[in-house]
Coordinates of C-alpha atoms and ligand atoms in Angstrom, one line a residue:
X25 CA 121.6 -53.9 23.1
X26 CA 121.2 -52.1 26.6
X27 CA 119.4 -54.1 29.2
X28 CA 116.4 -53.9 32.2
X29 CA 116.3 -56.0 35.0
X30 CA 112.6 -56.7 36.3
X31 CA 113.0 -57.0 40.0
X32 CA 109.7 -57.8 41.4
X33 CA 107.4 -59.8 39.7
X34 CA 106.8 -63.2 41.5
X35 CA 105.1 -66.2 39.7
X36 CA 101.3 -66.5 39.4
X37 CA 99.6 -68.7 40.9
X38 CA 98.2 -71.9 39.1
X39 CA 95.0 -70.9 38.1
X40 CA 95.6 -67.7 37.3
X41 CA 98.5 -69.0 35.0
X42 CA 96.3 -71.2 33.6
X43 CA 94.2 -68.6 32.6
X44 CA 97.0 -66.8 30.9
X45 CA 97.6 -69.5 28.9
X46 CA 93.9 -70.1 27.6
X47 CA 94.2 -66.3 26.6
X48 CA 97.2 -66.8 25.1
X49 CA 96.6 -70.1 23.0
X50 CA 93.4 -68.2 22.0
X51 CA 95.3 -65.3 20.6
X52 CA 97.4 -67.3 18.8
X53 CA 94.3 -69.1 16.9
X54 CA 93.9 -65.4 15.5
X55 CA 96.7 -66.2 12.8
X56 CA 100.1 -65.3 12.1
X57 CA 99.2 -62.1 10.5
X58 CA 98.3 -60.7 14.3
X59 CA 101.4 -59.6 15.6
X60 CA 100.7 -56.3 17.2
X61 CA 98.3 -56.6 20.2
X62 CA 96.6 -53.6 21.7
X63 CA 95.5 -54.3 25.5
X64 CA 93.0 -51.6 26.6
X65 CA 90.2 -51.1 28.8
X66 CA 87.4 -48.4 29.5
X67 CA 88.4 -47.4 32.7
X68 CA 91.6 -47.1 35.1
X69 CA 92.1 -50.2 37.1
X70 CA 90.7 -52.5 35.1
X71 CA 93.7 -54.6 35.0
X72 CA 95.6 -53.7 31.8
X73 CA 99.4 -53.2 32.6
X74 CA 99.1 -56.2 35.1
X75 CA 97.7 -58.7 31.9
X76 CA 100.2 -56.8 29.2
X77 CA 103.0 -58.1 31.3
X78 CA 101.8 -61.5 32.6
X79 CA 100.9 -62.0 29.0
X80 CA 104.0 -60.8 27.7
X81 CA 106.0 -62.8 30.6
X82 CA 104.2 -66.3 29.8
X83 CA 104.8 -66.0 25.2
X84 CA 108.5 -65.2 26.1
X85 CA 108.9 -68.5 28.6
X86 CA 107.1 -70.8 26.1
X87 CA 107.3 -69.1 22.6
X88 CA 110.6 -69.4 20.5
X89 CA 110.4 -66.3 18.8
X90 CA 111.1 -63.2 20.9
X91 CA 108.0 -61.0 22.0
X92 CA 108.2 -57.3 23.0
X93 CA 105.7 -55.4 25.3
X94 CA 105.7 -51.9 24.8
X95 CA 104.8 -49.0 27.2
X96 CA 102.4 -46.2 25.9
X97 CA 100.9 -45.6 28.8
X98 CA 102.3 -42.9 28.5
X99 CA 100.8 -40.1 31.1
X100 CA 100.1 -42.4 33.6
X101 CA 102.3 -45.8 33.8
X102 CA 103.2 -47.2 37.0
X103 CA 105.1 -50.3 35.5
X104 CA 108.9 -49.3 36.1
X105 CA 107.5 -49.1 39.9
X106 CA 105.5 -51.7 40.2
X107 CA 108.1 -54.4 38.8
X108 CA 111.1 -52.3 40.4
X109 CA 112.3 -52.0 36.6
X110 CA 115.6 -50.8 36.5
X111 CA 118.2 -50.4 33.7
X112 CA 121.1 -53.1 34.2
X113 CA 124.1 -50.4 33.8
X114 CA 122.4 -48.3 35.5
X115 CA 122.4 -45.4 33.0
X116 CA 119.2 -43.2 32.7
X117 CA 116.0 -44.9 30.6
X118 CA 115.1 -43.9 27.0
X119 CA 111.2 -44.9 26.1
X120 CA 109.3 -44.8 23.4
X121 CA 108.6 -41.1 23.9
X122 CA 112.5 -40.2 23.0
X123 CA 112.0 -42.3 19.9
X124 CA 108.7 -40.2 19.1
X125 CA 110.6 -36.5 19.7
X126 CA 113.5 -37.8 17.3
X127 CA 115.9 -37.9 20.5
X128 CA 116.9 -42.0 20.0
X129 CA 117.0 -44.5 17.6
X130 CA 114.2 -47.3 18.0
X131 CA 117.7 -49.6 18.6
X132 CA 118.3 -47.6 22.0
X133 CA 114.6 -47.9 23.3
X134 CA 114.5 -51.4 22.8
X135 CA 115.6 -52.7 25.7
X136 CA 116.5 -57.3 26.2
X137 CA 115.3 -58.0 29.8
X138 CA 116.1 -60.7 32.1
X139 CA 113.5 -62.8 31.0
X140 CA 114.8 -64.7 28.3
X141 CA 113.3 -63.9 24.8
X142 CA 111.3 -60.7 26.2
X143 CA 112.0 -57.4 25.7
X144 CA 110.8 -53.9 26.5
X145 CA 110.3 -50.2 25.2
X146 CA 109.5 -48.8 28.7
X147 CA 108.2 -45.6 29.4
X148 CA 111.2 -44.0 30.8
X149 CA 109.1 -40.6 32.4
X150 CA 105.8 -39.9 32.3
X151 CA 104.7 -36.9 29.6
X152 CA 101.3 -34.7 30.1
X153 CA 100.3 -34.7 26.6
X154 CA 101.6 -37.8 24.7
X155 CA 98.9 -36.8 21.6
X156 CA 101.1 -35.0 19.8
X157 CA 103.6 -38.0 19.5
X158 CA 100.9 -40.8 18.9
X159 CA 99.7 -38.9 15.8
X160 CA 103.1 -38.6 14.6
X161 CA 103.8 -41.1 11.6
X162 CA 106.5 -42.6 13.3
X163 CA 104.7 -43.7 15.6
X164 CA 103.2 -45.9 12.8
X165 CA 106.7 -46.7 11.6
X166 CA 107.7 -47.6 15.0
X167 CA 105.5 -50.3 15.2
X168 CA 105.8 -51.7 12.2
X169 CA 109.5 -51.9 13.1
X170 CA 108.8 -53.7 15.8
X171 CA 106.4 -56.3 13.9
X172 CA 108.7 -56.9 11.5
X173 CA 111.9 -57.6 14.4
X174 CA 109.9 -59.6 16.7
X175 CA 106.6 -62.6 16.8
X176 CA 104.7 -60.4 18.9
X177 CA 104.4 -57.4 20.4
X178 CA 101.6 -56.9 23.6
X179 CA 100.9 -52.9 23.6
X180 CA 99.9 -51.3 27.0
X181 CA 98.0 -47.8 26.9
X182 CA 95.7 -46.1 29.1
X183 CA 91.9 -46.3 29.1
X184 CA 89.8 -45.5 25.8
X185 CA 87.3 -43.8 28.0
X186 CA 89.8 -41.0 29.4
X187 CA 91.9 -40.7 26.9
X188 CA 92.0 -40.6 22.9
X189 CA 95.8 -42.0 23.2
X190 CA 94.2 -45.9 23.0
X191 CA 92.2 -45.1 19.7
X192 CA 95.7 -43.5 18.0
X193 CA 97.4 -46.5 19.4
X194 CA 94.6 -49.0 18.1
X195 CA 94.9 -47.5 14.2
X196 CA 98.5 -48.9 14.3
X197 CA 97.8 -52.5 15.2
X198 CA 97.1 -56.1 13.7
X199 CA 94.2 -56.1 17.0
X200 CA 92.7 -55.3 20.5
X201 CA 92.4 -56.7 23.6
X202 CA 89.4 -54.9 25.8
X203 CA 89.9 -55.7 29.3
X204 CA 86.7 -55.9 31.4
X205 CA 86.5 -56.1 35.2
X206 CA 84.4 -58.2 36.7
X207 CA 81.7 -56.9 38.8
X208 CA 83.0 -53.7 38.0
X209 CA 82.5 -52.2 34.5
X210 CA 79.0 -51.7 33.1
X211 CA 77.8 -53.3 30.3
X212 CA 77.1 -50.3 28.5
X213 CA 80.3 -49.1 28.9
X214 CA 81.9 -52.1 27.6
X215 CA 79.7 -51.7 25.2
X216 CA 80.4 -48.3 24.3
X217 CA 84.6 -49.1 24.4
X218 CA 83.6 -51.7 21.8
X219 CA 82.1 -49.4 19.4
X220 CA 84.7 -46.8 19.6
X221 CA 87.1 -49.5 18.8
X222 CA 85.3 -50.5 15.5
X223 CA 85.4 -46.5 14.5
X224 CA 89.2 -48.3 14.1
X225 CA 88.9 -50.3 11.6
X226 CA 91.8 -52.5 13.7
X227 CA 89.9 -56.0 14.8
X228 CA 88.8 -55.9 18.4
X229 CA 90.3 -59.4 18.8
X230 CA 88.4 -60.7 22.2
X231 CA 87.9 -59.3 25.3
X232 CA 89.0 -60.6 28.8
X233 CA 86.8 -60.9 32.3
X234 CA 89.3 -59.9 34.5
X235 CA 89.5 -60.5 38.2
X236 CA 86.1 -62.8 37.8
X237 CA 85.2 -64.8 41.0
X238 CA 85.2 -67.8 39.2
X239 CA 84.3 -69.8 43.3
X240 CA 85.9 -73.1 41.3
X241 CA 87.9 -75.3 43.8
X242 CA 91.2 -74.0 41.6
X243 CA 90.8 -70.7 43.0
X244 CA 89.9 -71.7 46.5
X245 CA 93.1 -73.1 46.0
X246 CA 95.5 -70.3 45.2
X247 CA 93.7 -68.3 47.6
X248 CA 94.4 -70.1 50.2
X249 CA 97.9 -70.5 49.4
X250 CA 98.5 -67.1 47.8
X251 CA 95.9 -64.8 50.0
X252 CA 98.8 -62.3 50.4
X253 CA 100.9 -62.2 47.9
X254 CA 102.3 -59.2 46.1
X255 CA 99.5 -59.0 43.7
X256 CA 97.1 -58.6 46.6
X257 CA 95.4 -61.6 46.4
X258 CA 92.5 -61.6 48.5
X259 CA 90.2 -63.8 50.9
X260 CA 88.0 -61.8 50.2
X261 CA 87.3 -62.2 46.5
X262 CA 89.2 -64.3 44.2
X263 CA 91.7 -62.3 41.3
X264 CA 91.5 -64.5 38.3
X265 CA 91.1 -63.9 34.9
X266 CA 89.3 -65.4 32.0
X267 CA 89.2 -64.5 28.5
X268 CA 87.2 -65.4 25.0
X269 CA 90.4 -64.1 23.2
X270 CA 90.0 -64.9 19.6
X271 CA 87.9 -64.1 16.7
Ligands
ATP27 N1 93.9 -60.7 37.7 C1 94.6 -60.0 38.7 N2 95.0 -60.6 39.8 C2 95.6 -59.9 40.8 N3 95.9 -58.6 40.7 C3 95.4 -57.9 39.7 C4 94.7 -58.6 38.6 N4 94.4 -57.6 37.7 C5 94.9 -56.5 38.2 N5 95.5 -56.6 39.4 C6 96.1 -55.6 40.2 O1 95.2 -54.5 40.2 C7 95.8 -53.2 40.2 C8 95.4 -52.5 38.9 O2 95.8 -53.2 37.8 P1 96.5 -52.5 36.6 O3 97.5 -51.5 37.0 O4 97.0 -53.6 35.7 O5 95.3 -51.8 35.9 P2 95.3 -50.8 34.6 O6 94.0 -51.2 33.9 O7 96.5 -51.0 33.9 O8 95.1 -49.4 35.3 P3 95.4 -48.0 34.6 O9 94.3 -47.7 33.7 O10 95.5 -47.0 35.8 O11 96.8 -48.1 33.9 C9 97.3 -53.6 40.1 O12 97.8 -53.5 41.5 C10 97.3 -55.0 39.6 O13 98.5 -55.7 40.1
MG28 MG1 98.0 -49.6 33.4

């Protein structure tokens, strides 16, 4: 199996850990039959790609089964960059995309990573119009591969409200995650994300309040410890995360 290193992508901090790991436990209340996880959000920015890959980061250290995150953002993700993902031999990427087109077998896209028990289908270069693949049955078939090799596999895509790539994505999934930015995204348009994700059919599974100034003495903590870390912690406003994950 080829391999990806993950370069840059320091520790949390405590709290926001923690909060990771409430999501997390609550996912797993959802049942065994959840195995596919969708993680989407109305809007860019909300924090999707950043939970995917915590989320993804903190099953493989404590689970026992193997968990794989795949990559659909697929016009727009900034992952390979932001975590200085590179390919241990060195050899050129193969994503999900190649797998799509009929240019590589789901074995070549899967990739084992240097976090022990995770692994990746990156998105290996960004494509303009991804439609055409995400409403190709293997697409369908690709995740079900997936579900059937590993215990759990976190989806990334790009925001329902832009694109119709999350709602294709969503119809092939055990459940959703809506990601909701604090102070940020209206209430009717988290409103309106929910509804298009019950035109699914595929369980909208919680949602999670990211980035909420939560002003407990945990995050006065990590902000003063971790006001400039590479996630861009602020003084400013605390970056945490809660969630209501779970049915
Ligand atoms: N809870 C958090 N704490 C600290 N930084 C965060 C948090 N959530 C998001 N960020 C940061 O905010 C920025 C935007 O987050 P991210 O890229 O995950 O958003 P996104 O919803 O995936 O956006 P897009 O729709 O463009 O893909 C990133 O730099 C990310 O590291
Ligand atoms: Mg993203």
């Amino acid at each position: 199996m080829r391999e990806l290193i993950i370069h840059n992508m320091p520790e949390l901090p405590f709290a926001a850990a923690e909060a990771l790991n409430q999501l997390r436990i609550n996912l797993g209340f959802c049942g065994d039959q959840i195995r596919t996880i969708m993680m989407t959000s109305s809007v860019p920015n909300e924090g999707k790609s950043f939970l995917t890959i915590q989320l993804w980061r903190q099953m493989a250290q404590v689970g026992s089964s193997p968990v794989l995150l795949i990559d659909c953002d697929f016009r727009n993700s900034e992952m390979r960059r932001k975590y200085s993902i590179r390919s241990a031999s060195g050899e050129k990427l193969m994503g999900a995309a190649h797998h799509l087109a009929g240019k590589a077998n789901i074995q070549n896209v899967i990739y084992k990573t240097n976090i022990p028990n995770g692994y990746m289908i990156p998105v290996a270069s960004t494509i303009a119009n991804p439609t055409i693949l995400l409403e190709n049955p293997r697409f369908a078939q690709m995740v079900a591969y997936c579900a059937g090799q590993f215990g759990t596999v976190l989806i990334d895509t790009p925001p329902l409200c832009s694109v119709a790539d999350g709602l294709n994505i969503a119809r092939s999934c055990d459940g959703t995650v809506l990601v909701v930015r604090s102070g940020s995204t209206s209430r009717r348009l988290v409103q309106h994300s929910a509804q298009l994700l019950r035109r699914t059919e595929t369980p909208l599974l919680g949602m999670v309040l990211n980035r909420a100034d939560t002003g407990s003495r945990a995050s006065a903590y990590y902000q003063r410890y971790y006001g400039s870390n590479d996630y861009g912690y602020g003084r400013s406003h605390s970056h945490n995360t809660s969630s209501n994950g779970g049915t």
